[in-house]
Tab-separated table of C-alpha atoms in Angstrom:
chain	number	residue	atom	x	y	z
A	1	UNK	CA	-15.162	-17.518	-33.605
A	2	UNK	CA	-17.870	-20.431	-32.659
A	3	UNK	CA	-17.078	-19.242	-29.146
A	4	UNK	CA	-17.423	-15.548	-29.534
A	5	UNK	CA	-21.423	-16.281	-31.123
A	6	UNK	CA	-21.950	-18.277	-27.996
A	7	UNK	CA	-20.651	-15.665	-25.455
A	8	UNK	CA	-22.757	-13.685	-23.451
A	9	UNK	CA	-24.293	-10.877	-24.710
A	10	UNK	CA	-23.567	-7.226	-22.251
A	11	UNK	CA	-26.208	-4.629	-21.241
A	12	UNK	CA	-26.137	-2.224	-24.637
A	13	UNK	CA	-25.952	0.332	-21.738
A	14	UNK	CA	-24.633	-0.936	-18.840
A	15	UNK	CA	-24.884	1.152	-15.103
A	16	UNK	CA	-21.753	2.933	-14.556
A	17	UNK	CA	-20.561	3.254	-10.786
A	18	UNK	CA	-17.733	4.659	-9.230
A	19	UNK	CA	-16.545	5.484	-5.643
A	20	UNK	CA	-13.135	6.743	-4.086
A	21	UNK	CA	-11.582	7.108	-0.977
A	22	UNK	CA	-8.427	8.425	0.987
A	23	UNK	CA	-6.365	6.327	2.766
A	24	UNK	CA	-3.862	7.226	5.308
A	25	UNK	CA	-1.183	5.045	6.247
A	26	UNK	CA	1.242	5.629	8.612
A	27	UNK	CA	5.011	5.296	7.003
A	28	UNK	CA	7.043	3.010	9.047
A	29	UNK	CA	9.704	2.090	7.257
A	30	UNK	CA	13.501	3.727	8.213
A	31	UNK	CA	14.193	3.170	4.838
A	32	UNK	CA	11.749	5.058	2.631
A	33	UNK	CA	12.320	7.649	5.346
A	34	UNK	CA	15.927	7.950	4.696
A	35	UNK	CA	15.195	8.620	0.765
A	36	UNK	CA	13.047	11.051	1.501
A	37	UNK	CA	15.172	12.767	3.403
A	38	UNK	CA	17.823	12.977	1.100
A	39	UNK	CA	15.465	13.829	-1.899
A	40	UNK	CA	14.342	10.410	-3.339
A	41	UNK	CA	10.601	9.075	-4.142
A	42	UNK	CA	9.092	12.396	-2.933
A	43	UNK	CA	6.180	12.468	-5.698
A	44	UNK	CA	3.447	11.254	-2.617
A	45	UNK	CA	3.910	14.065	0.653
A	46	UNK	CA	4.195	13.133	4.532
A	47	UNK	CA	1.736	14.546	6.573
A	48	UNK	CA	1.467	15.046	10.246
A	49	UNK	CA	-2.247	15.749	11.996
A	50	UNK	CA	-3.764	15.965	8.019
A	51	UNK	CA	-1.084	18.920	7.496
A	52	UNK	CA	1.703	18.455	4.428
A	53	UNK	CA	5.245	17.201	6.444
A	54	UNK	CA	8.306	17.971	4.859
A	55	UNK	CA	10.500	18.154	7.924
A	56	UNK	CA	13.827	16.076	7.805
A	57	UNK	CA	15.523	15.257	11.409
A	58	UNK	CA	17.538	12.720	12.897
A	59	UNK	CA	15.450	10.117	15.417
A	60	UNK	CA	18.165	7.299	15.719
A	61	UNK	CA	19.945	6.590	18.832
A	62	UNK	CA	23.808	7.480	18.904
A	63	UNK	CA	25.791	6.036	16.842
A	64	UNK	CA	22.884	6.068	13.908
A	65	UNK	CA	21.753	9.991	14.744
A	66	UNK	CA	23.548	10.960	11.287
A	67	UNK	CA	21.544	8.998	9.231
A	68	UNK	CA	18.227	11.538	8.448
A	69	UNK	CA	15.132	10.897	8.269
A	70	UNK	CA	11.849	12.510	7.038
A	71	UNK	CA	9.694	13.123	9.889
A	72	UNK	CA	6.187	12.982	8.269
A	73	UNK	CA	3.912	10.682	10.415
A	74	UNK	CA	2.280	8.948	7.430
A	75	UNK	CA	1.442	9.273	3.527
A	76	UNK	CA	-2.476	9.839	1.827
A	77	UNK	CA	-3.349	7.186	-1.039
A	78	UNK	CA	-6.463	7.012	-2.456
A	79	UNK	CA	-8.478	3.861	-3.225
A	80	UNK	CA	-11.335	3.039	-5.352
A	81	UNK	CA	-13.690	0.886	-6.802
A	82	UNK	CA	-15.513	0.724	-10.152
A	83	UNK	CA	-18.965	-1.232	-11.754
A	84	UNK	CA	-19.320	-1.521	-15.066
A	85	UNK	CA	-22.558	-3.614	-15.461
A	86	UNK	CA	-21.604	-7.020	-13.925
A	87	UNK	CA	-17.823	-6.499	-13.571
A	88	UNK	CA	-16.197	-4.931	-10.630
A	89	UNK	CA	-12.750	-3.415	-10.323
A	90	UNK	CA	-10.749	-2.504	-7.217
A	91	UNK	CA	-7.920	0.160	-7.985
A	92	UNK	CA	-5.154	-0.021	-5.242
A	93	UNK	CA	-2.342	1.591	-4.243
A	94	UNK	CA	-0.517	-1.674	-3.761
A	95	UNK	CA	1.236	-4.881	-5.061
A	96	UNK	CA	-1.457	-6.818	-2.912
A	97	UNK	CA	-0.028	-10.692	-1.799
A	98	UNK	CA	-2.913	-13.444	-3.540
A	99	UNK	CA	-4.622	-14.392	-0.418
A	100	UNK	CA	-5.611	-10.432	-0.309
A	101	UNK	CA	-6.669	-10.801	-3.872
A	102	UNK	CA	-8.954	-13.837	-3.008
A	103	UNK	CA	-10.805	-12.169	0.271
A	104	UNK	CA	-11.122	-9.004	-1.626
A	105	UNK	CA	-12.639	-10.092	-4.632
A	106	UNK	CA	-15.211	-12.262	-2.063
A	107	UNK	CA	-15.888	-8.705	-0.927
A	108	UNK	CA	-17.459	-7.336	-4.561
A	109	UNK	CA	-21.099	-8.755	-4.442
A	110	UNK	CA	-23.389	-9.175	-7.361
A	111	UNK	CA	-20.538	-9.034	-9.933
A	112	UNK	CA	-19.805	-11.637	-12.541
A	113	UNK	CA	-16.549	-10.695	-13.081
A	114	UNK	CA	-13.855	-9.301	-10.845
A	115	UNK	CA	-10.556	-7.325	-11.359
A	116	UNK	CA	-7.872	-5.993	-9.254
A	117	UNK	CA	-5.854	-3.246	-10.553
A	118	UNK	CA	-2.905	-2.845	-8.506
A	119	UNK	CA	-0.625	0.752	-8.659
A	120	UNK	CA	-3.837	2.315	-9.984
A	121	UNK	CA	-3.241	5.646	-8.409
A	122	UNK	CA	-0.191	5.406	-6.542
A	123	UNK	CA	2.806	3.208	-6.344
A	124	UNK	CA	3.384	2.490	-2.436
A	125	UNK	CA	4.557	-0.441	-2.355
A	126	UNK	CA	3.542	-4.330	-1.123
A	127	UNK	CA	0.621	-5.303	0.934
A	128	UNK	CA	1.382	-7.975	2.943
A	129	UNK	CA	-1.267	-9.462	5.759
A	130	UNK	CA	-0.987	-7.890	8.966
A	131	UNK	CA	-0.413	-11.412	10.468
A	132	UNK	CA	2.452	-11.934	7.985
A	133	UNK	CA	4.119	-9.156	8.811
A	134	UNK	CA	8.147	-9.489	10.089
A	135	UNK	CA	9.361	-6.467	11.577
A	136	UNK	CA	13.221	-7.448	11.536
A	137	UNK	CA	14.017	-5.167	8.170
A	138	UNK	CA	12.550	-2.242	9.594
A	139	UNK	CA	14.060	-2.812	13.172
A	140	UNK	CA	17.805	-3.140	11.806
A	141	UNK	CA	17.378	0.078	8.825
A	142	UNK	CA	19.929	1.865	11.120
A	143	UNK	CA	22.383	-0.705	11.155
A	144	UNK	CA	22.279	-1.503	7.374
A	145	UNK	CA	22.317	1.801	6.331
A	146	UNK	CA	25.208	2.163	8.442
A	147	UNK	CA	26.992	-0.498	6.676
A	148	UNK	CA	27.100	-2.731	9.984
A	149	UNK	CA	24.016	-5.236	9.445
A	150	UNK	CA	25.949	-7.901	11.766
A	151	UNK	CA	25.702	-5.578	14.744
A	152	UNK	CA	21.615	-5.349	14.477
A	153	UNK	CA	20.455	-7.746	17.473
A	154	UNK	CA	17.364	-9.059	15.469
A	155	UNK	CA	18.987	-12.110	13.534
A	156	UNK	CA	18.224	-13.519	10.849
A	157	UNK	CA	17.180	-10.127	9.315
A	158	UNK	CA	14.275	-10.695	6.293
A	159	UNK	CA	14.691	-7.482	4.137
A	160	UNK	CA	13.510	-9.222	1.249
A	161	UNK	CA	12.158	-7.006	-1.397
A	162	UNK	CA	8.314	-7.707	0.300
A	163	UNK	CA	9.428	-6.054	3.498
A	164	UNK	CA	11.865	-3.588	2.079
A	165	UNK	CA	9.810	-1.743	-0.243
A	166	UNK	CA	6.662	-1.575	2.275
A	167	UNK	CA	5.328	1.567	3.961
A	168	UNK	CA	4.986	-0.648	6.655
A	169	UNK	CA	2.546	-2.842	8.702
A	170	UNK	CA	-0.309	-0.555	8.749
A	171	UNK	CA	-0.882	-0.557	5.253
A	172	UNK	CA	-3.107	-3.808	5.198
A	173	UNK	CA	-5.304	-2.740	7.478
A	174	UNK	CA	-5.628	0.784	6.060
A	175	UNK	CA	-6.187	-0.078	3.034
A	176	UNK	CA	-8.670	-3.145	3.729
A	177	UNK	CA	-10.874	-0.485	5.814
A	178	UNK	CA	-11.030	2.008	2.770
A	179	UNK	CA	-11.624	-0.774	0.762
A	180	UNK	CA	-14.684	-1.834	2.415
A	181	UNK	CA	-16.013	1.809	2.468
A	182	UNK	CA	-15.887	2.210	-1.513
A	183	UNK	CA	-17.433	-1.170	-2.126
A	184	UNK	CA	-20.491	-0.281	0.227
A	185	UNK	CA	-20.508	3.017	-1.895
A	186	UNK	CA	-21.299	1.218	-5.020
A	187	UNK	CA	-23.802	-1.106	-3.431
């Protein structure tokens, strides 16, 4: 209680900011594709050239071309940003990886306090830096869902759960750039 009398004291009416933005991301992973395409995690549309994509088809080289996949080029998220007197809050789409956290949270001048809410309006998935990104999970979907992971010629194969449940490499740098836009909004 001796701390709470010492504690700074907030604006009785603090300023009150908020921006938004859409991001779009383009979905590169075989394996979200494939669940689409057979009805699964559809809340969040495909679209092609800004237009809704619902179209299923099969891409994959023979042996794989049973295995279907939506054909959406990419998904819109939105991402925002909020100031409440001197605390800022970033609301992503994303789990986001720490060293993210720590660059983003440079990014929010003038506030005291800084929060990251992550899944805020969507649930896509992991951000992972672009330069940490490892392509073998998505390169070998075919030959896992196939049941023949052995056969996929990139070895070792990393689908841990940061790769596997990732829209794909593009989503850090999608993300990062609408990002940037709603924080100079609130400036």
């Amino acid at each position: 209680i001796a701390a709470l009398s010492r504690a700074e004291k907030g604006h009785p009416a603090p300023k009150i900011v908020f921006a938004s933005t859409r991001a779009t991301i383009p979905l590169d992973n075989p394996f979200f594709r494939f669940g689409r395409a057979i009805g699964l995690n559809v809340r969040v549309p495909l679209f092609t050239d800004g237009v809704p994509d619902s179209s299923v088809g099969f891409p994959f080289p023979s042996p794989f071309d049973t295995i279907p996949q939506a054909l959406g080029a990419g998904l819109q998220t939105e991402v925002a940003a909020l100031r409440i007197g001197k605390g800022g809050f970033l609301l992503l789409p994303t789990e986001l990886d720490p060293q993210l956290g720590d660059a983003y949270r440079r990014l929010m001048r003038g506030v005291k306090h800084s929060f990251i809410v992550g899944l805020a309006s969507d649930s896509i998935g992991y951000q992972v830096p672009f330069a940490k990104w490892d392509n073998g999970c998505h390169a070998c979907a075919p030959f896992i869902i196939a049941g023949v992971p052995e056969m996929c010629p990139v070895q070792p194969i990393d689908c841990d759960t940061v790769f596997l449940n990732n829209v794909g490499r593009q989503v850090d740098p999608a993300i990062t750039s609408a990002l940037g836009r709603v924080i100079e909004a609130l400036e």
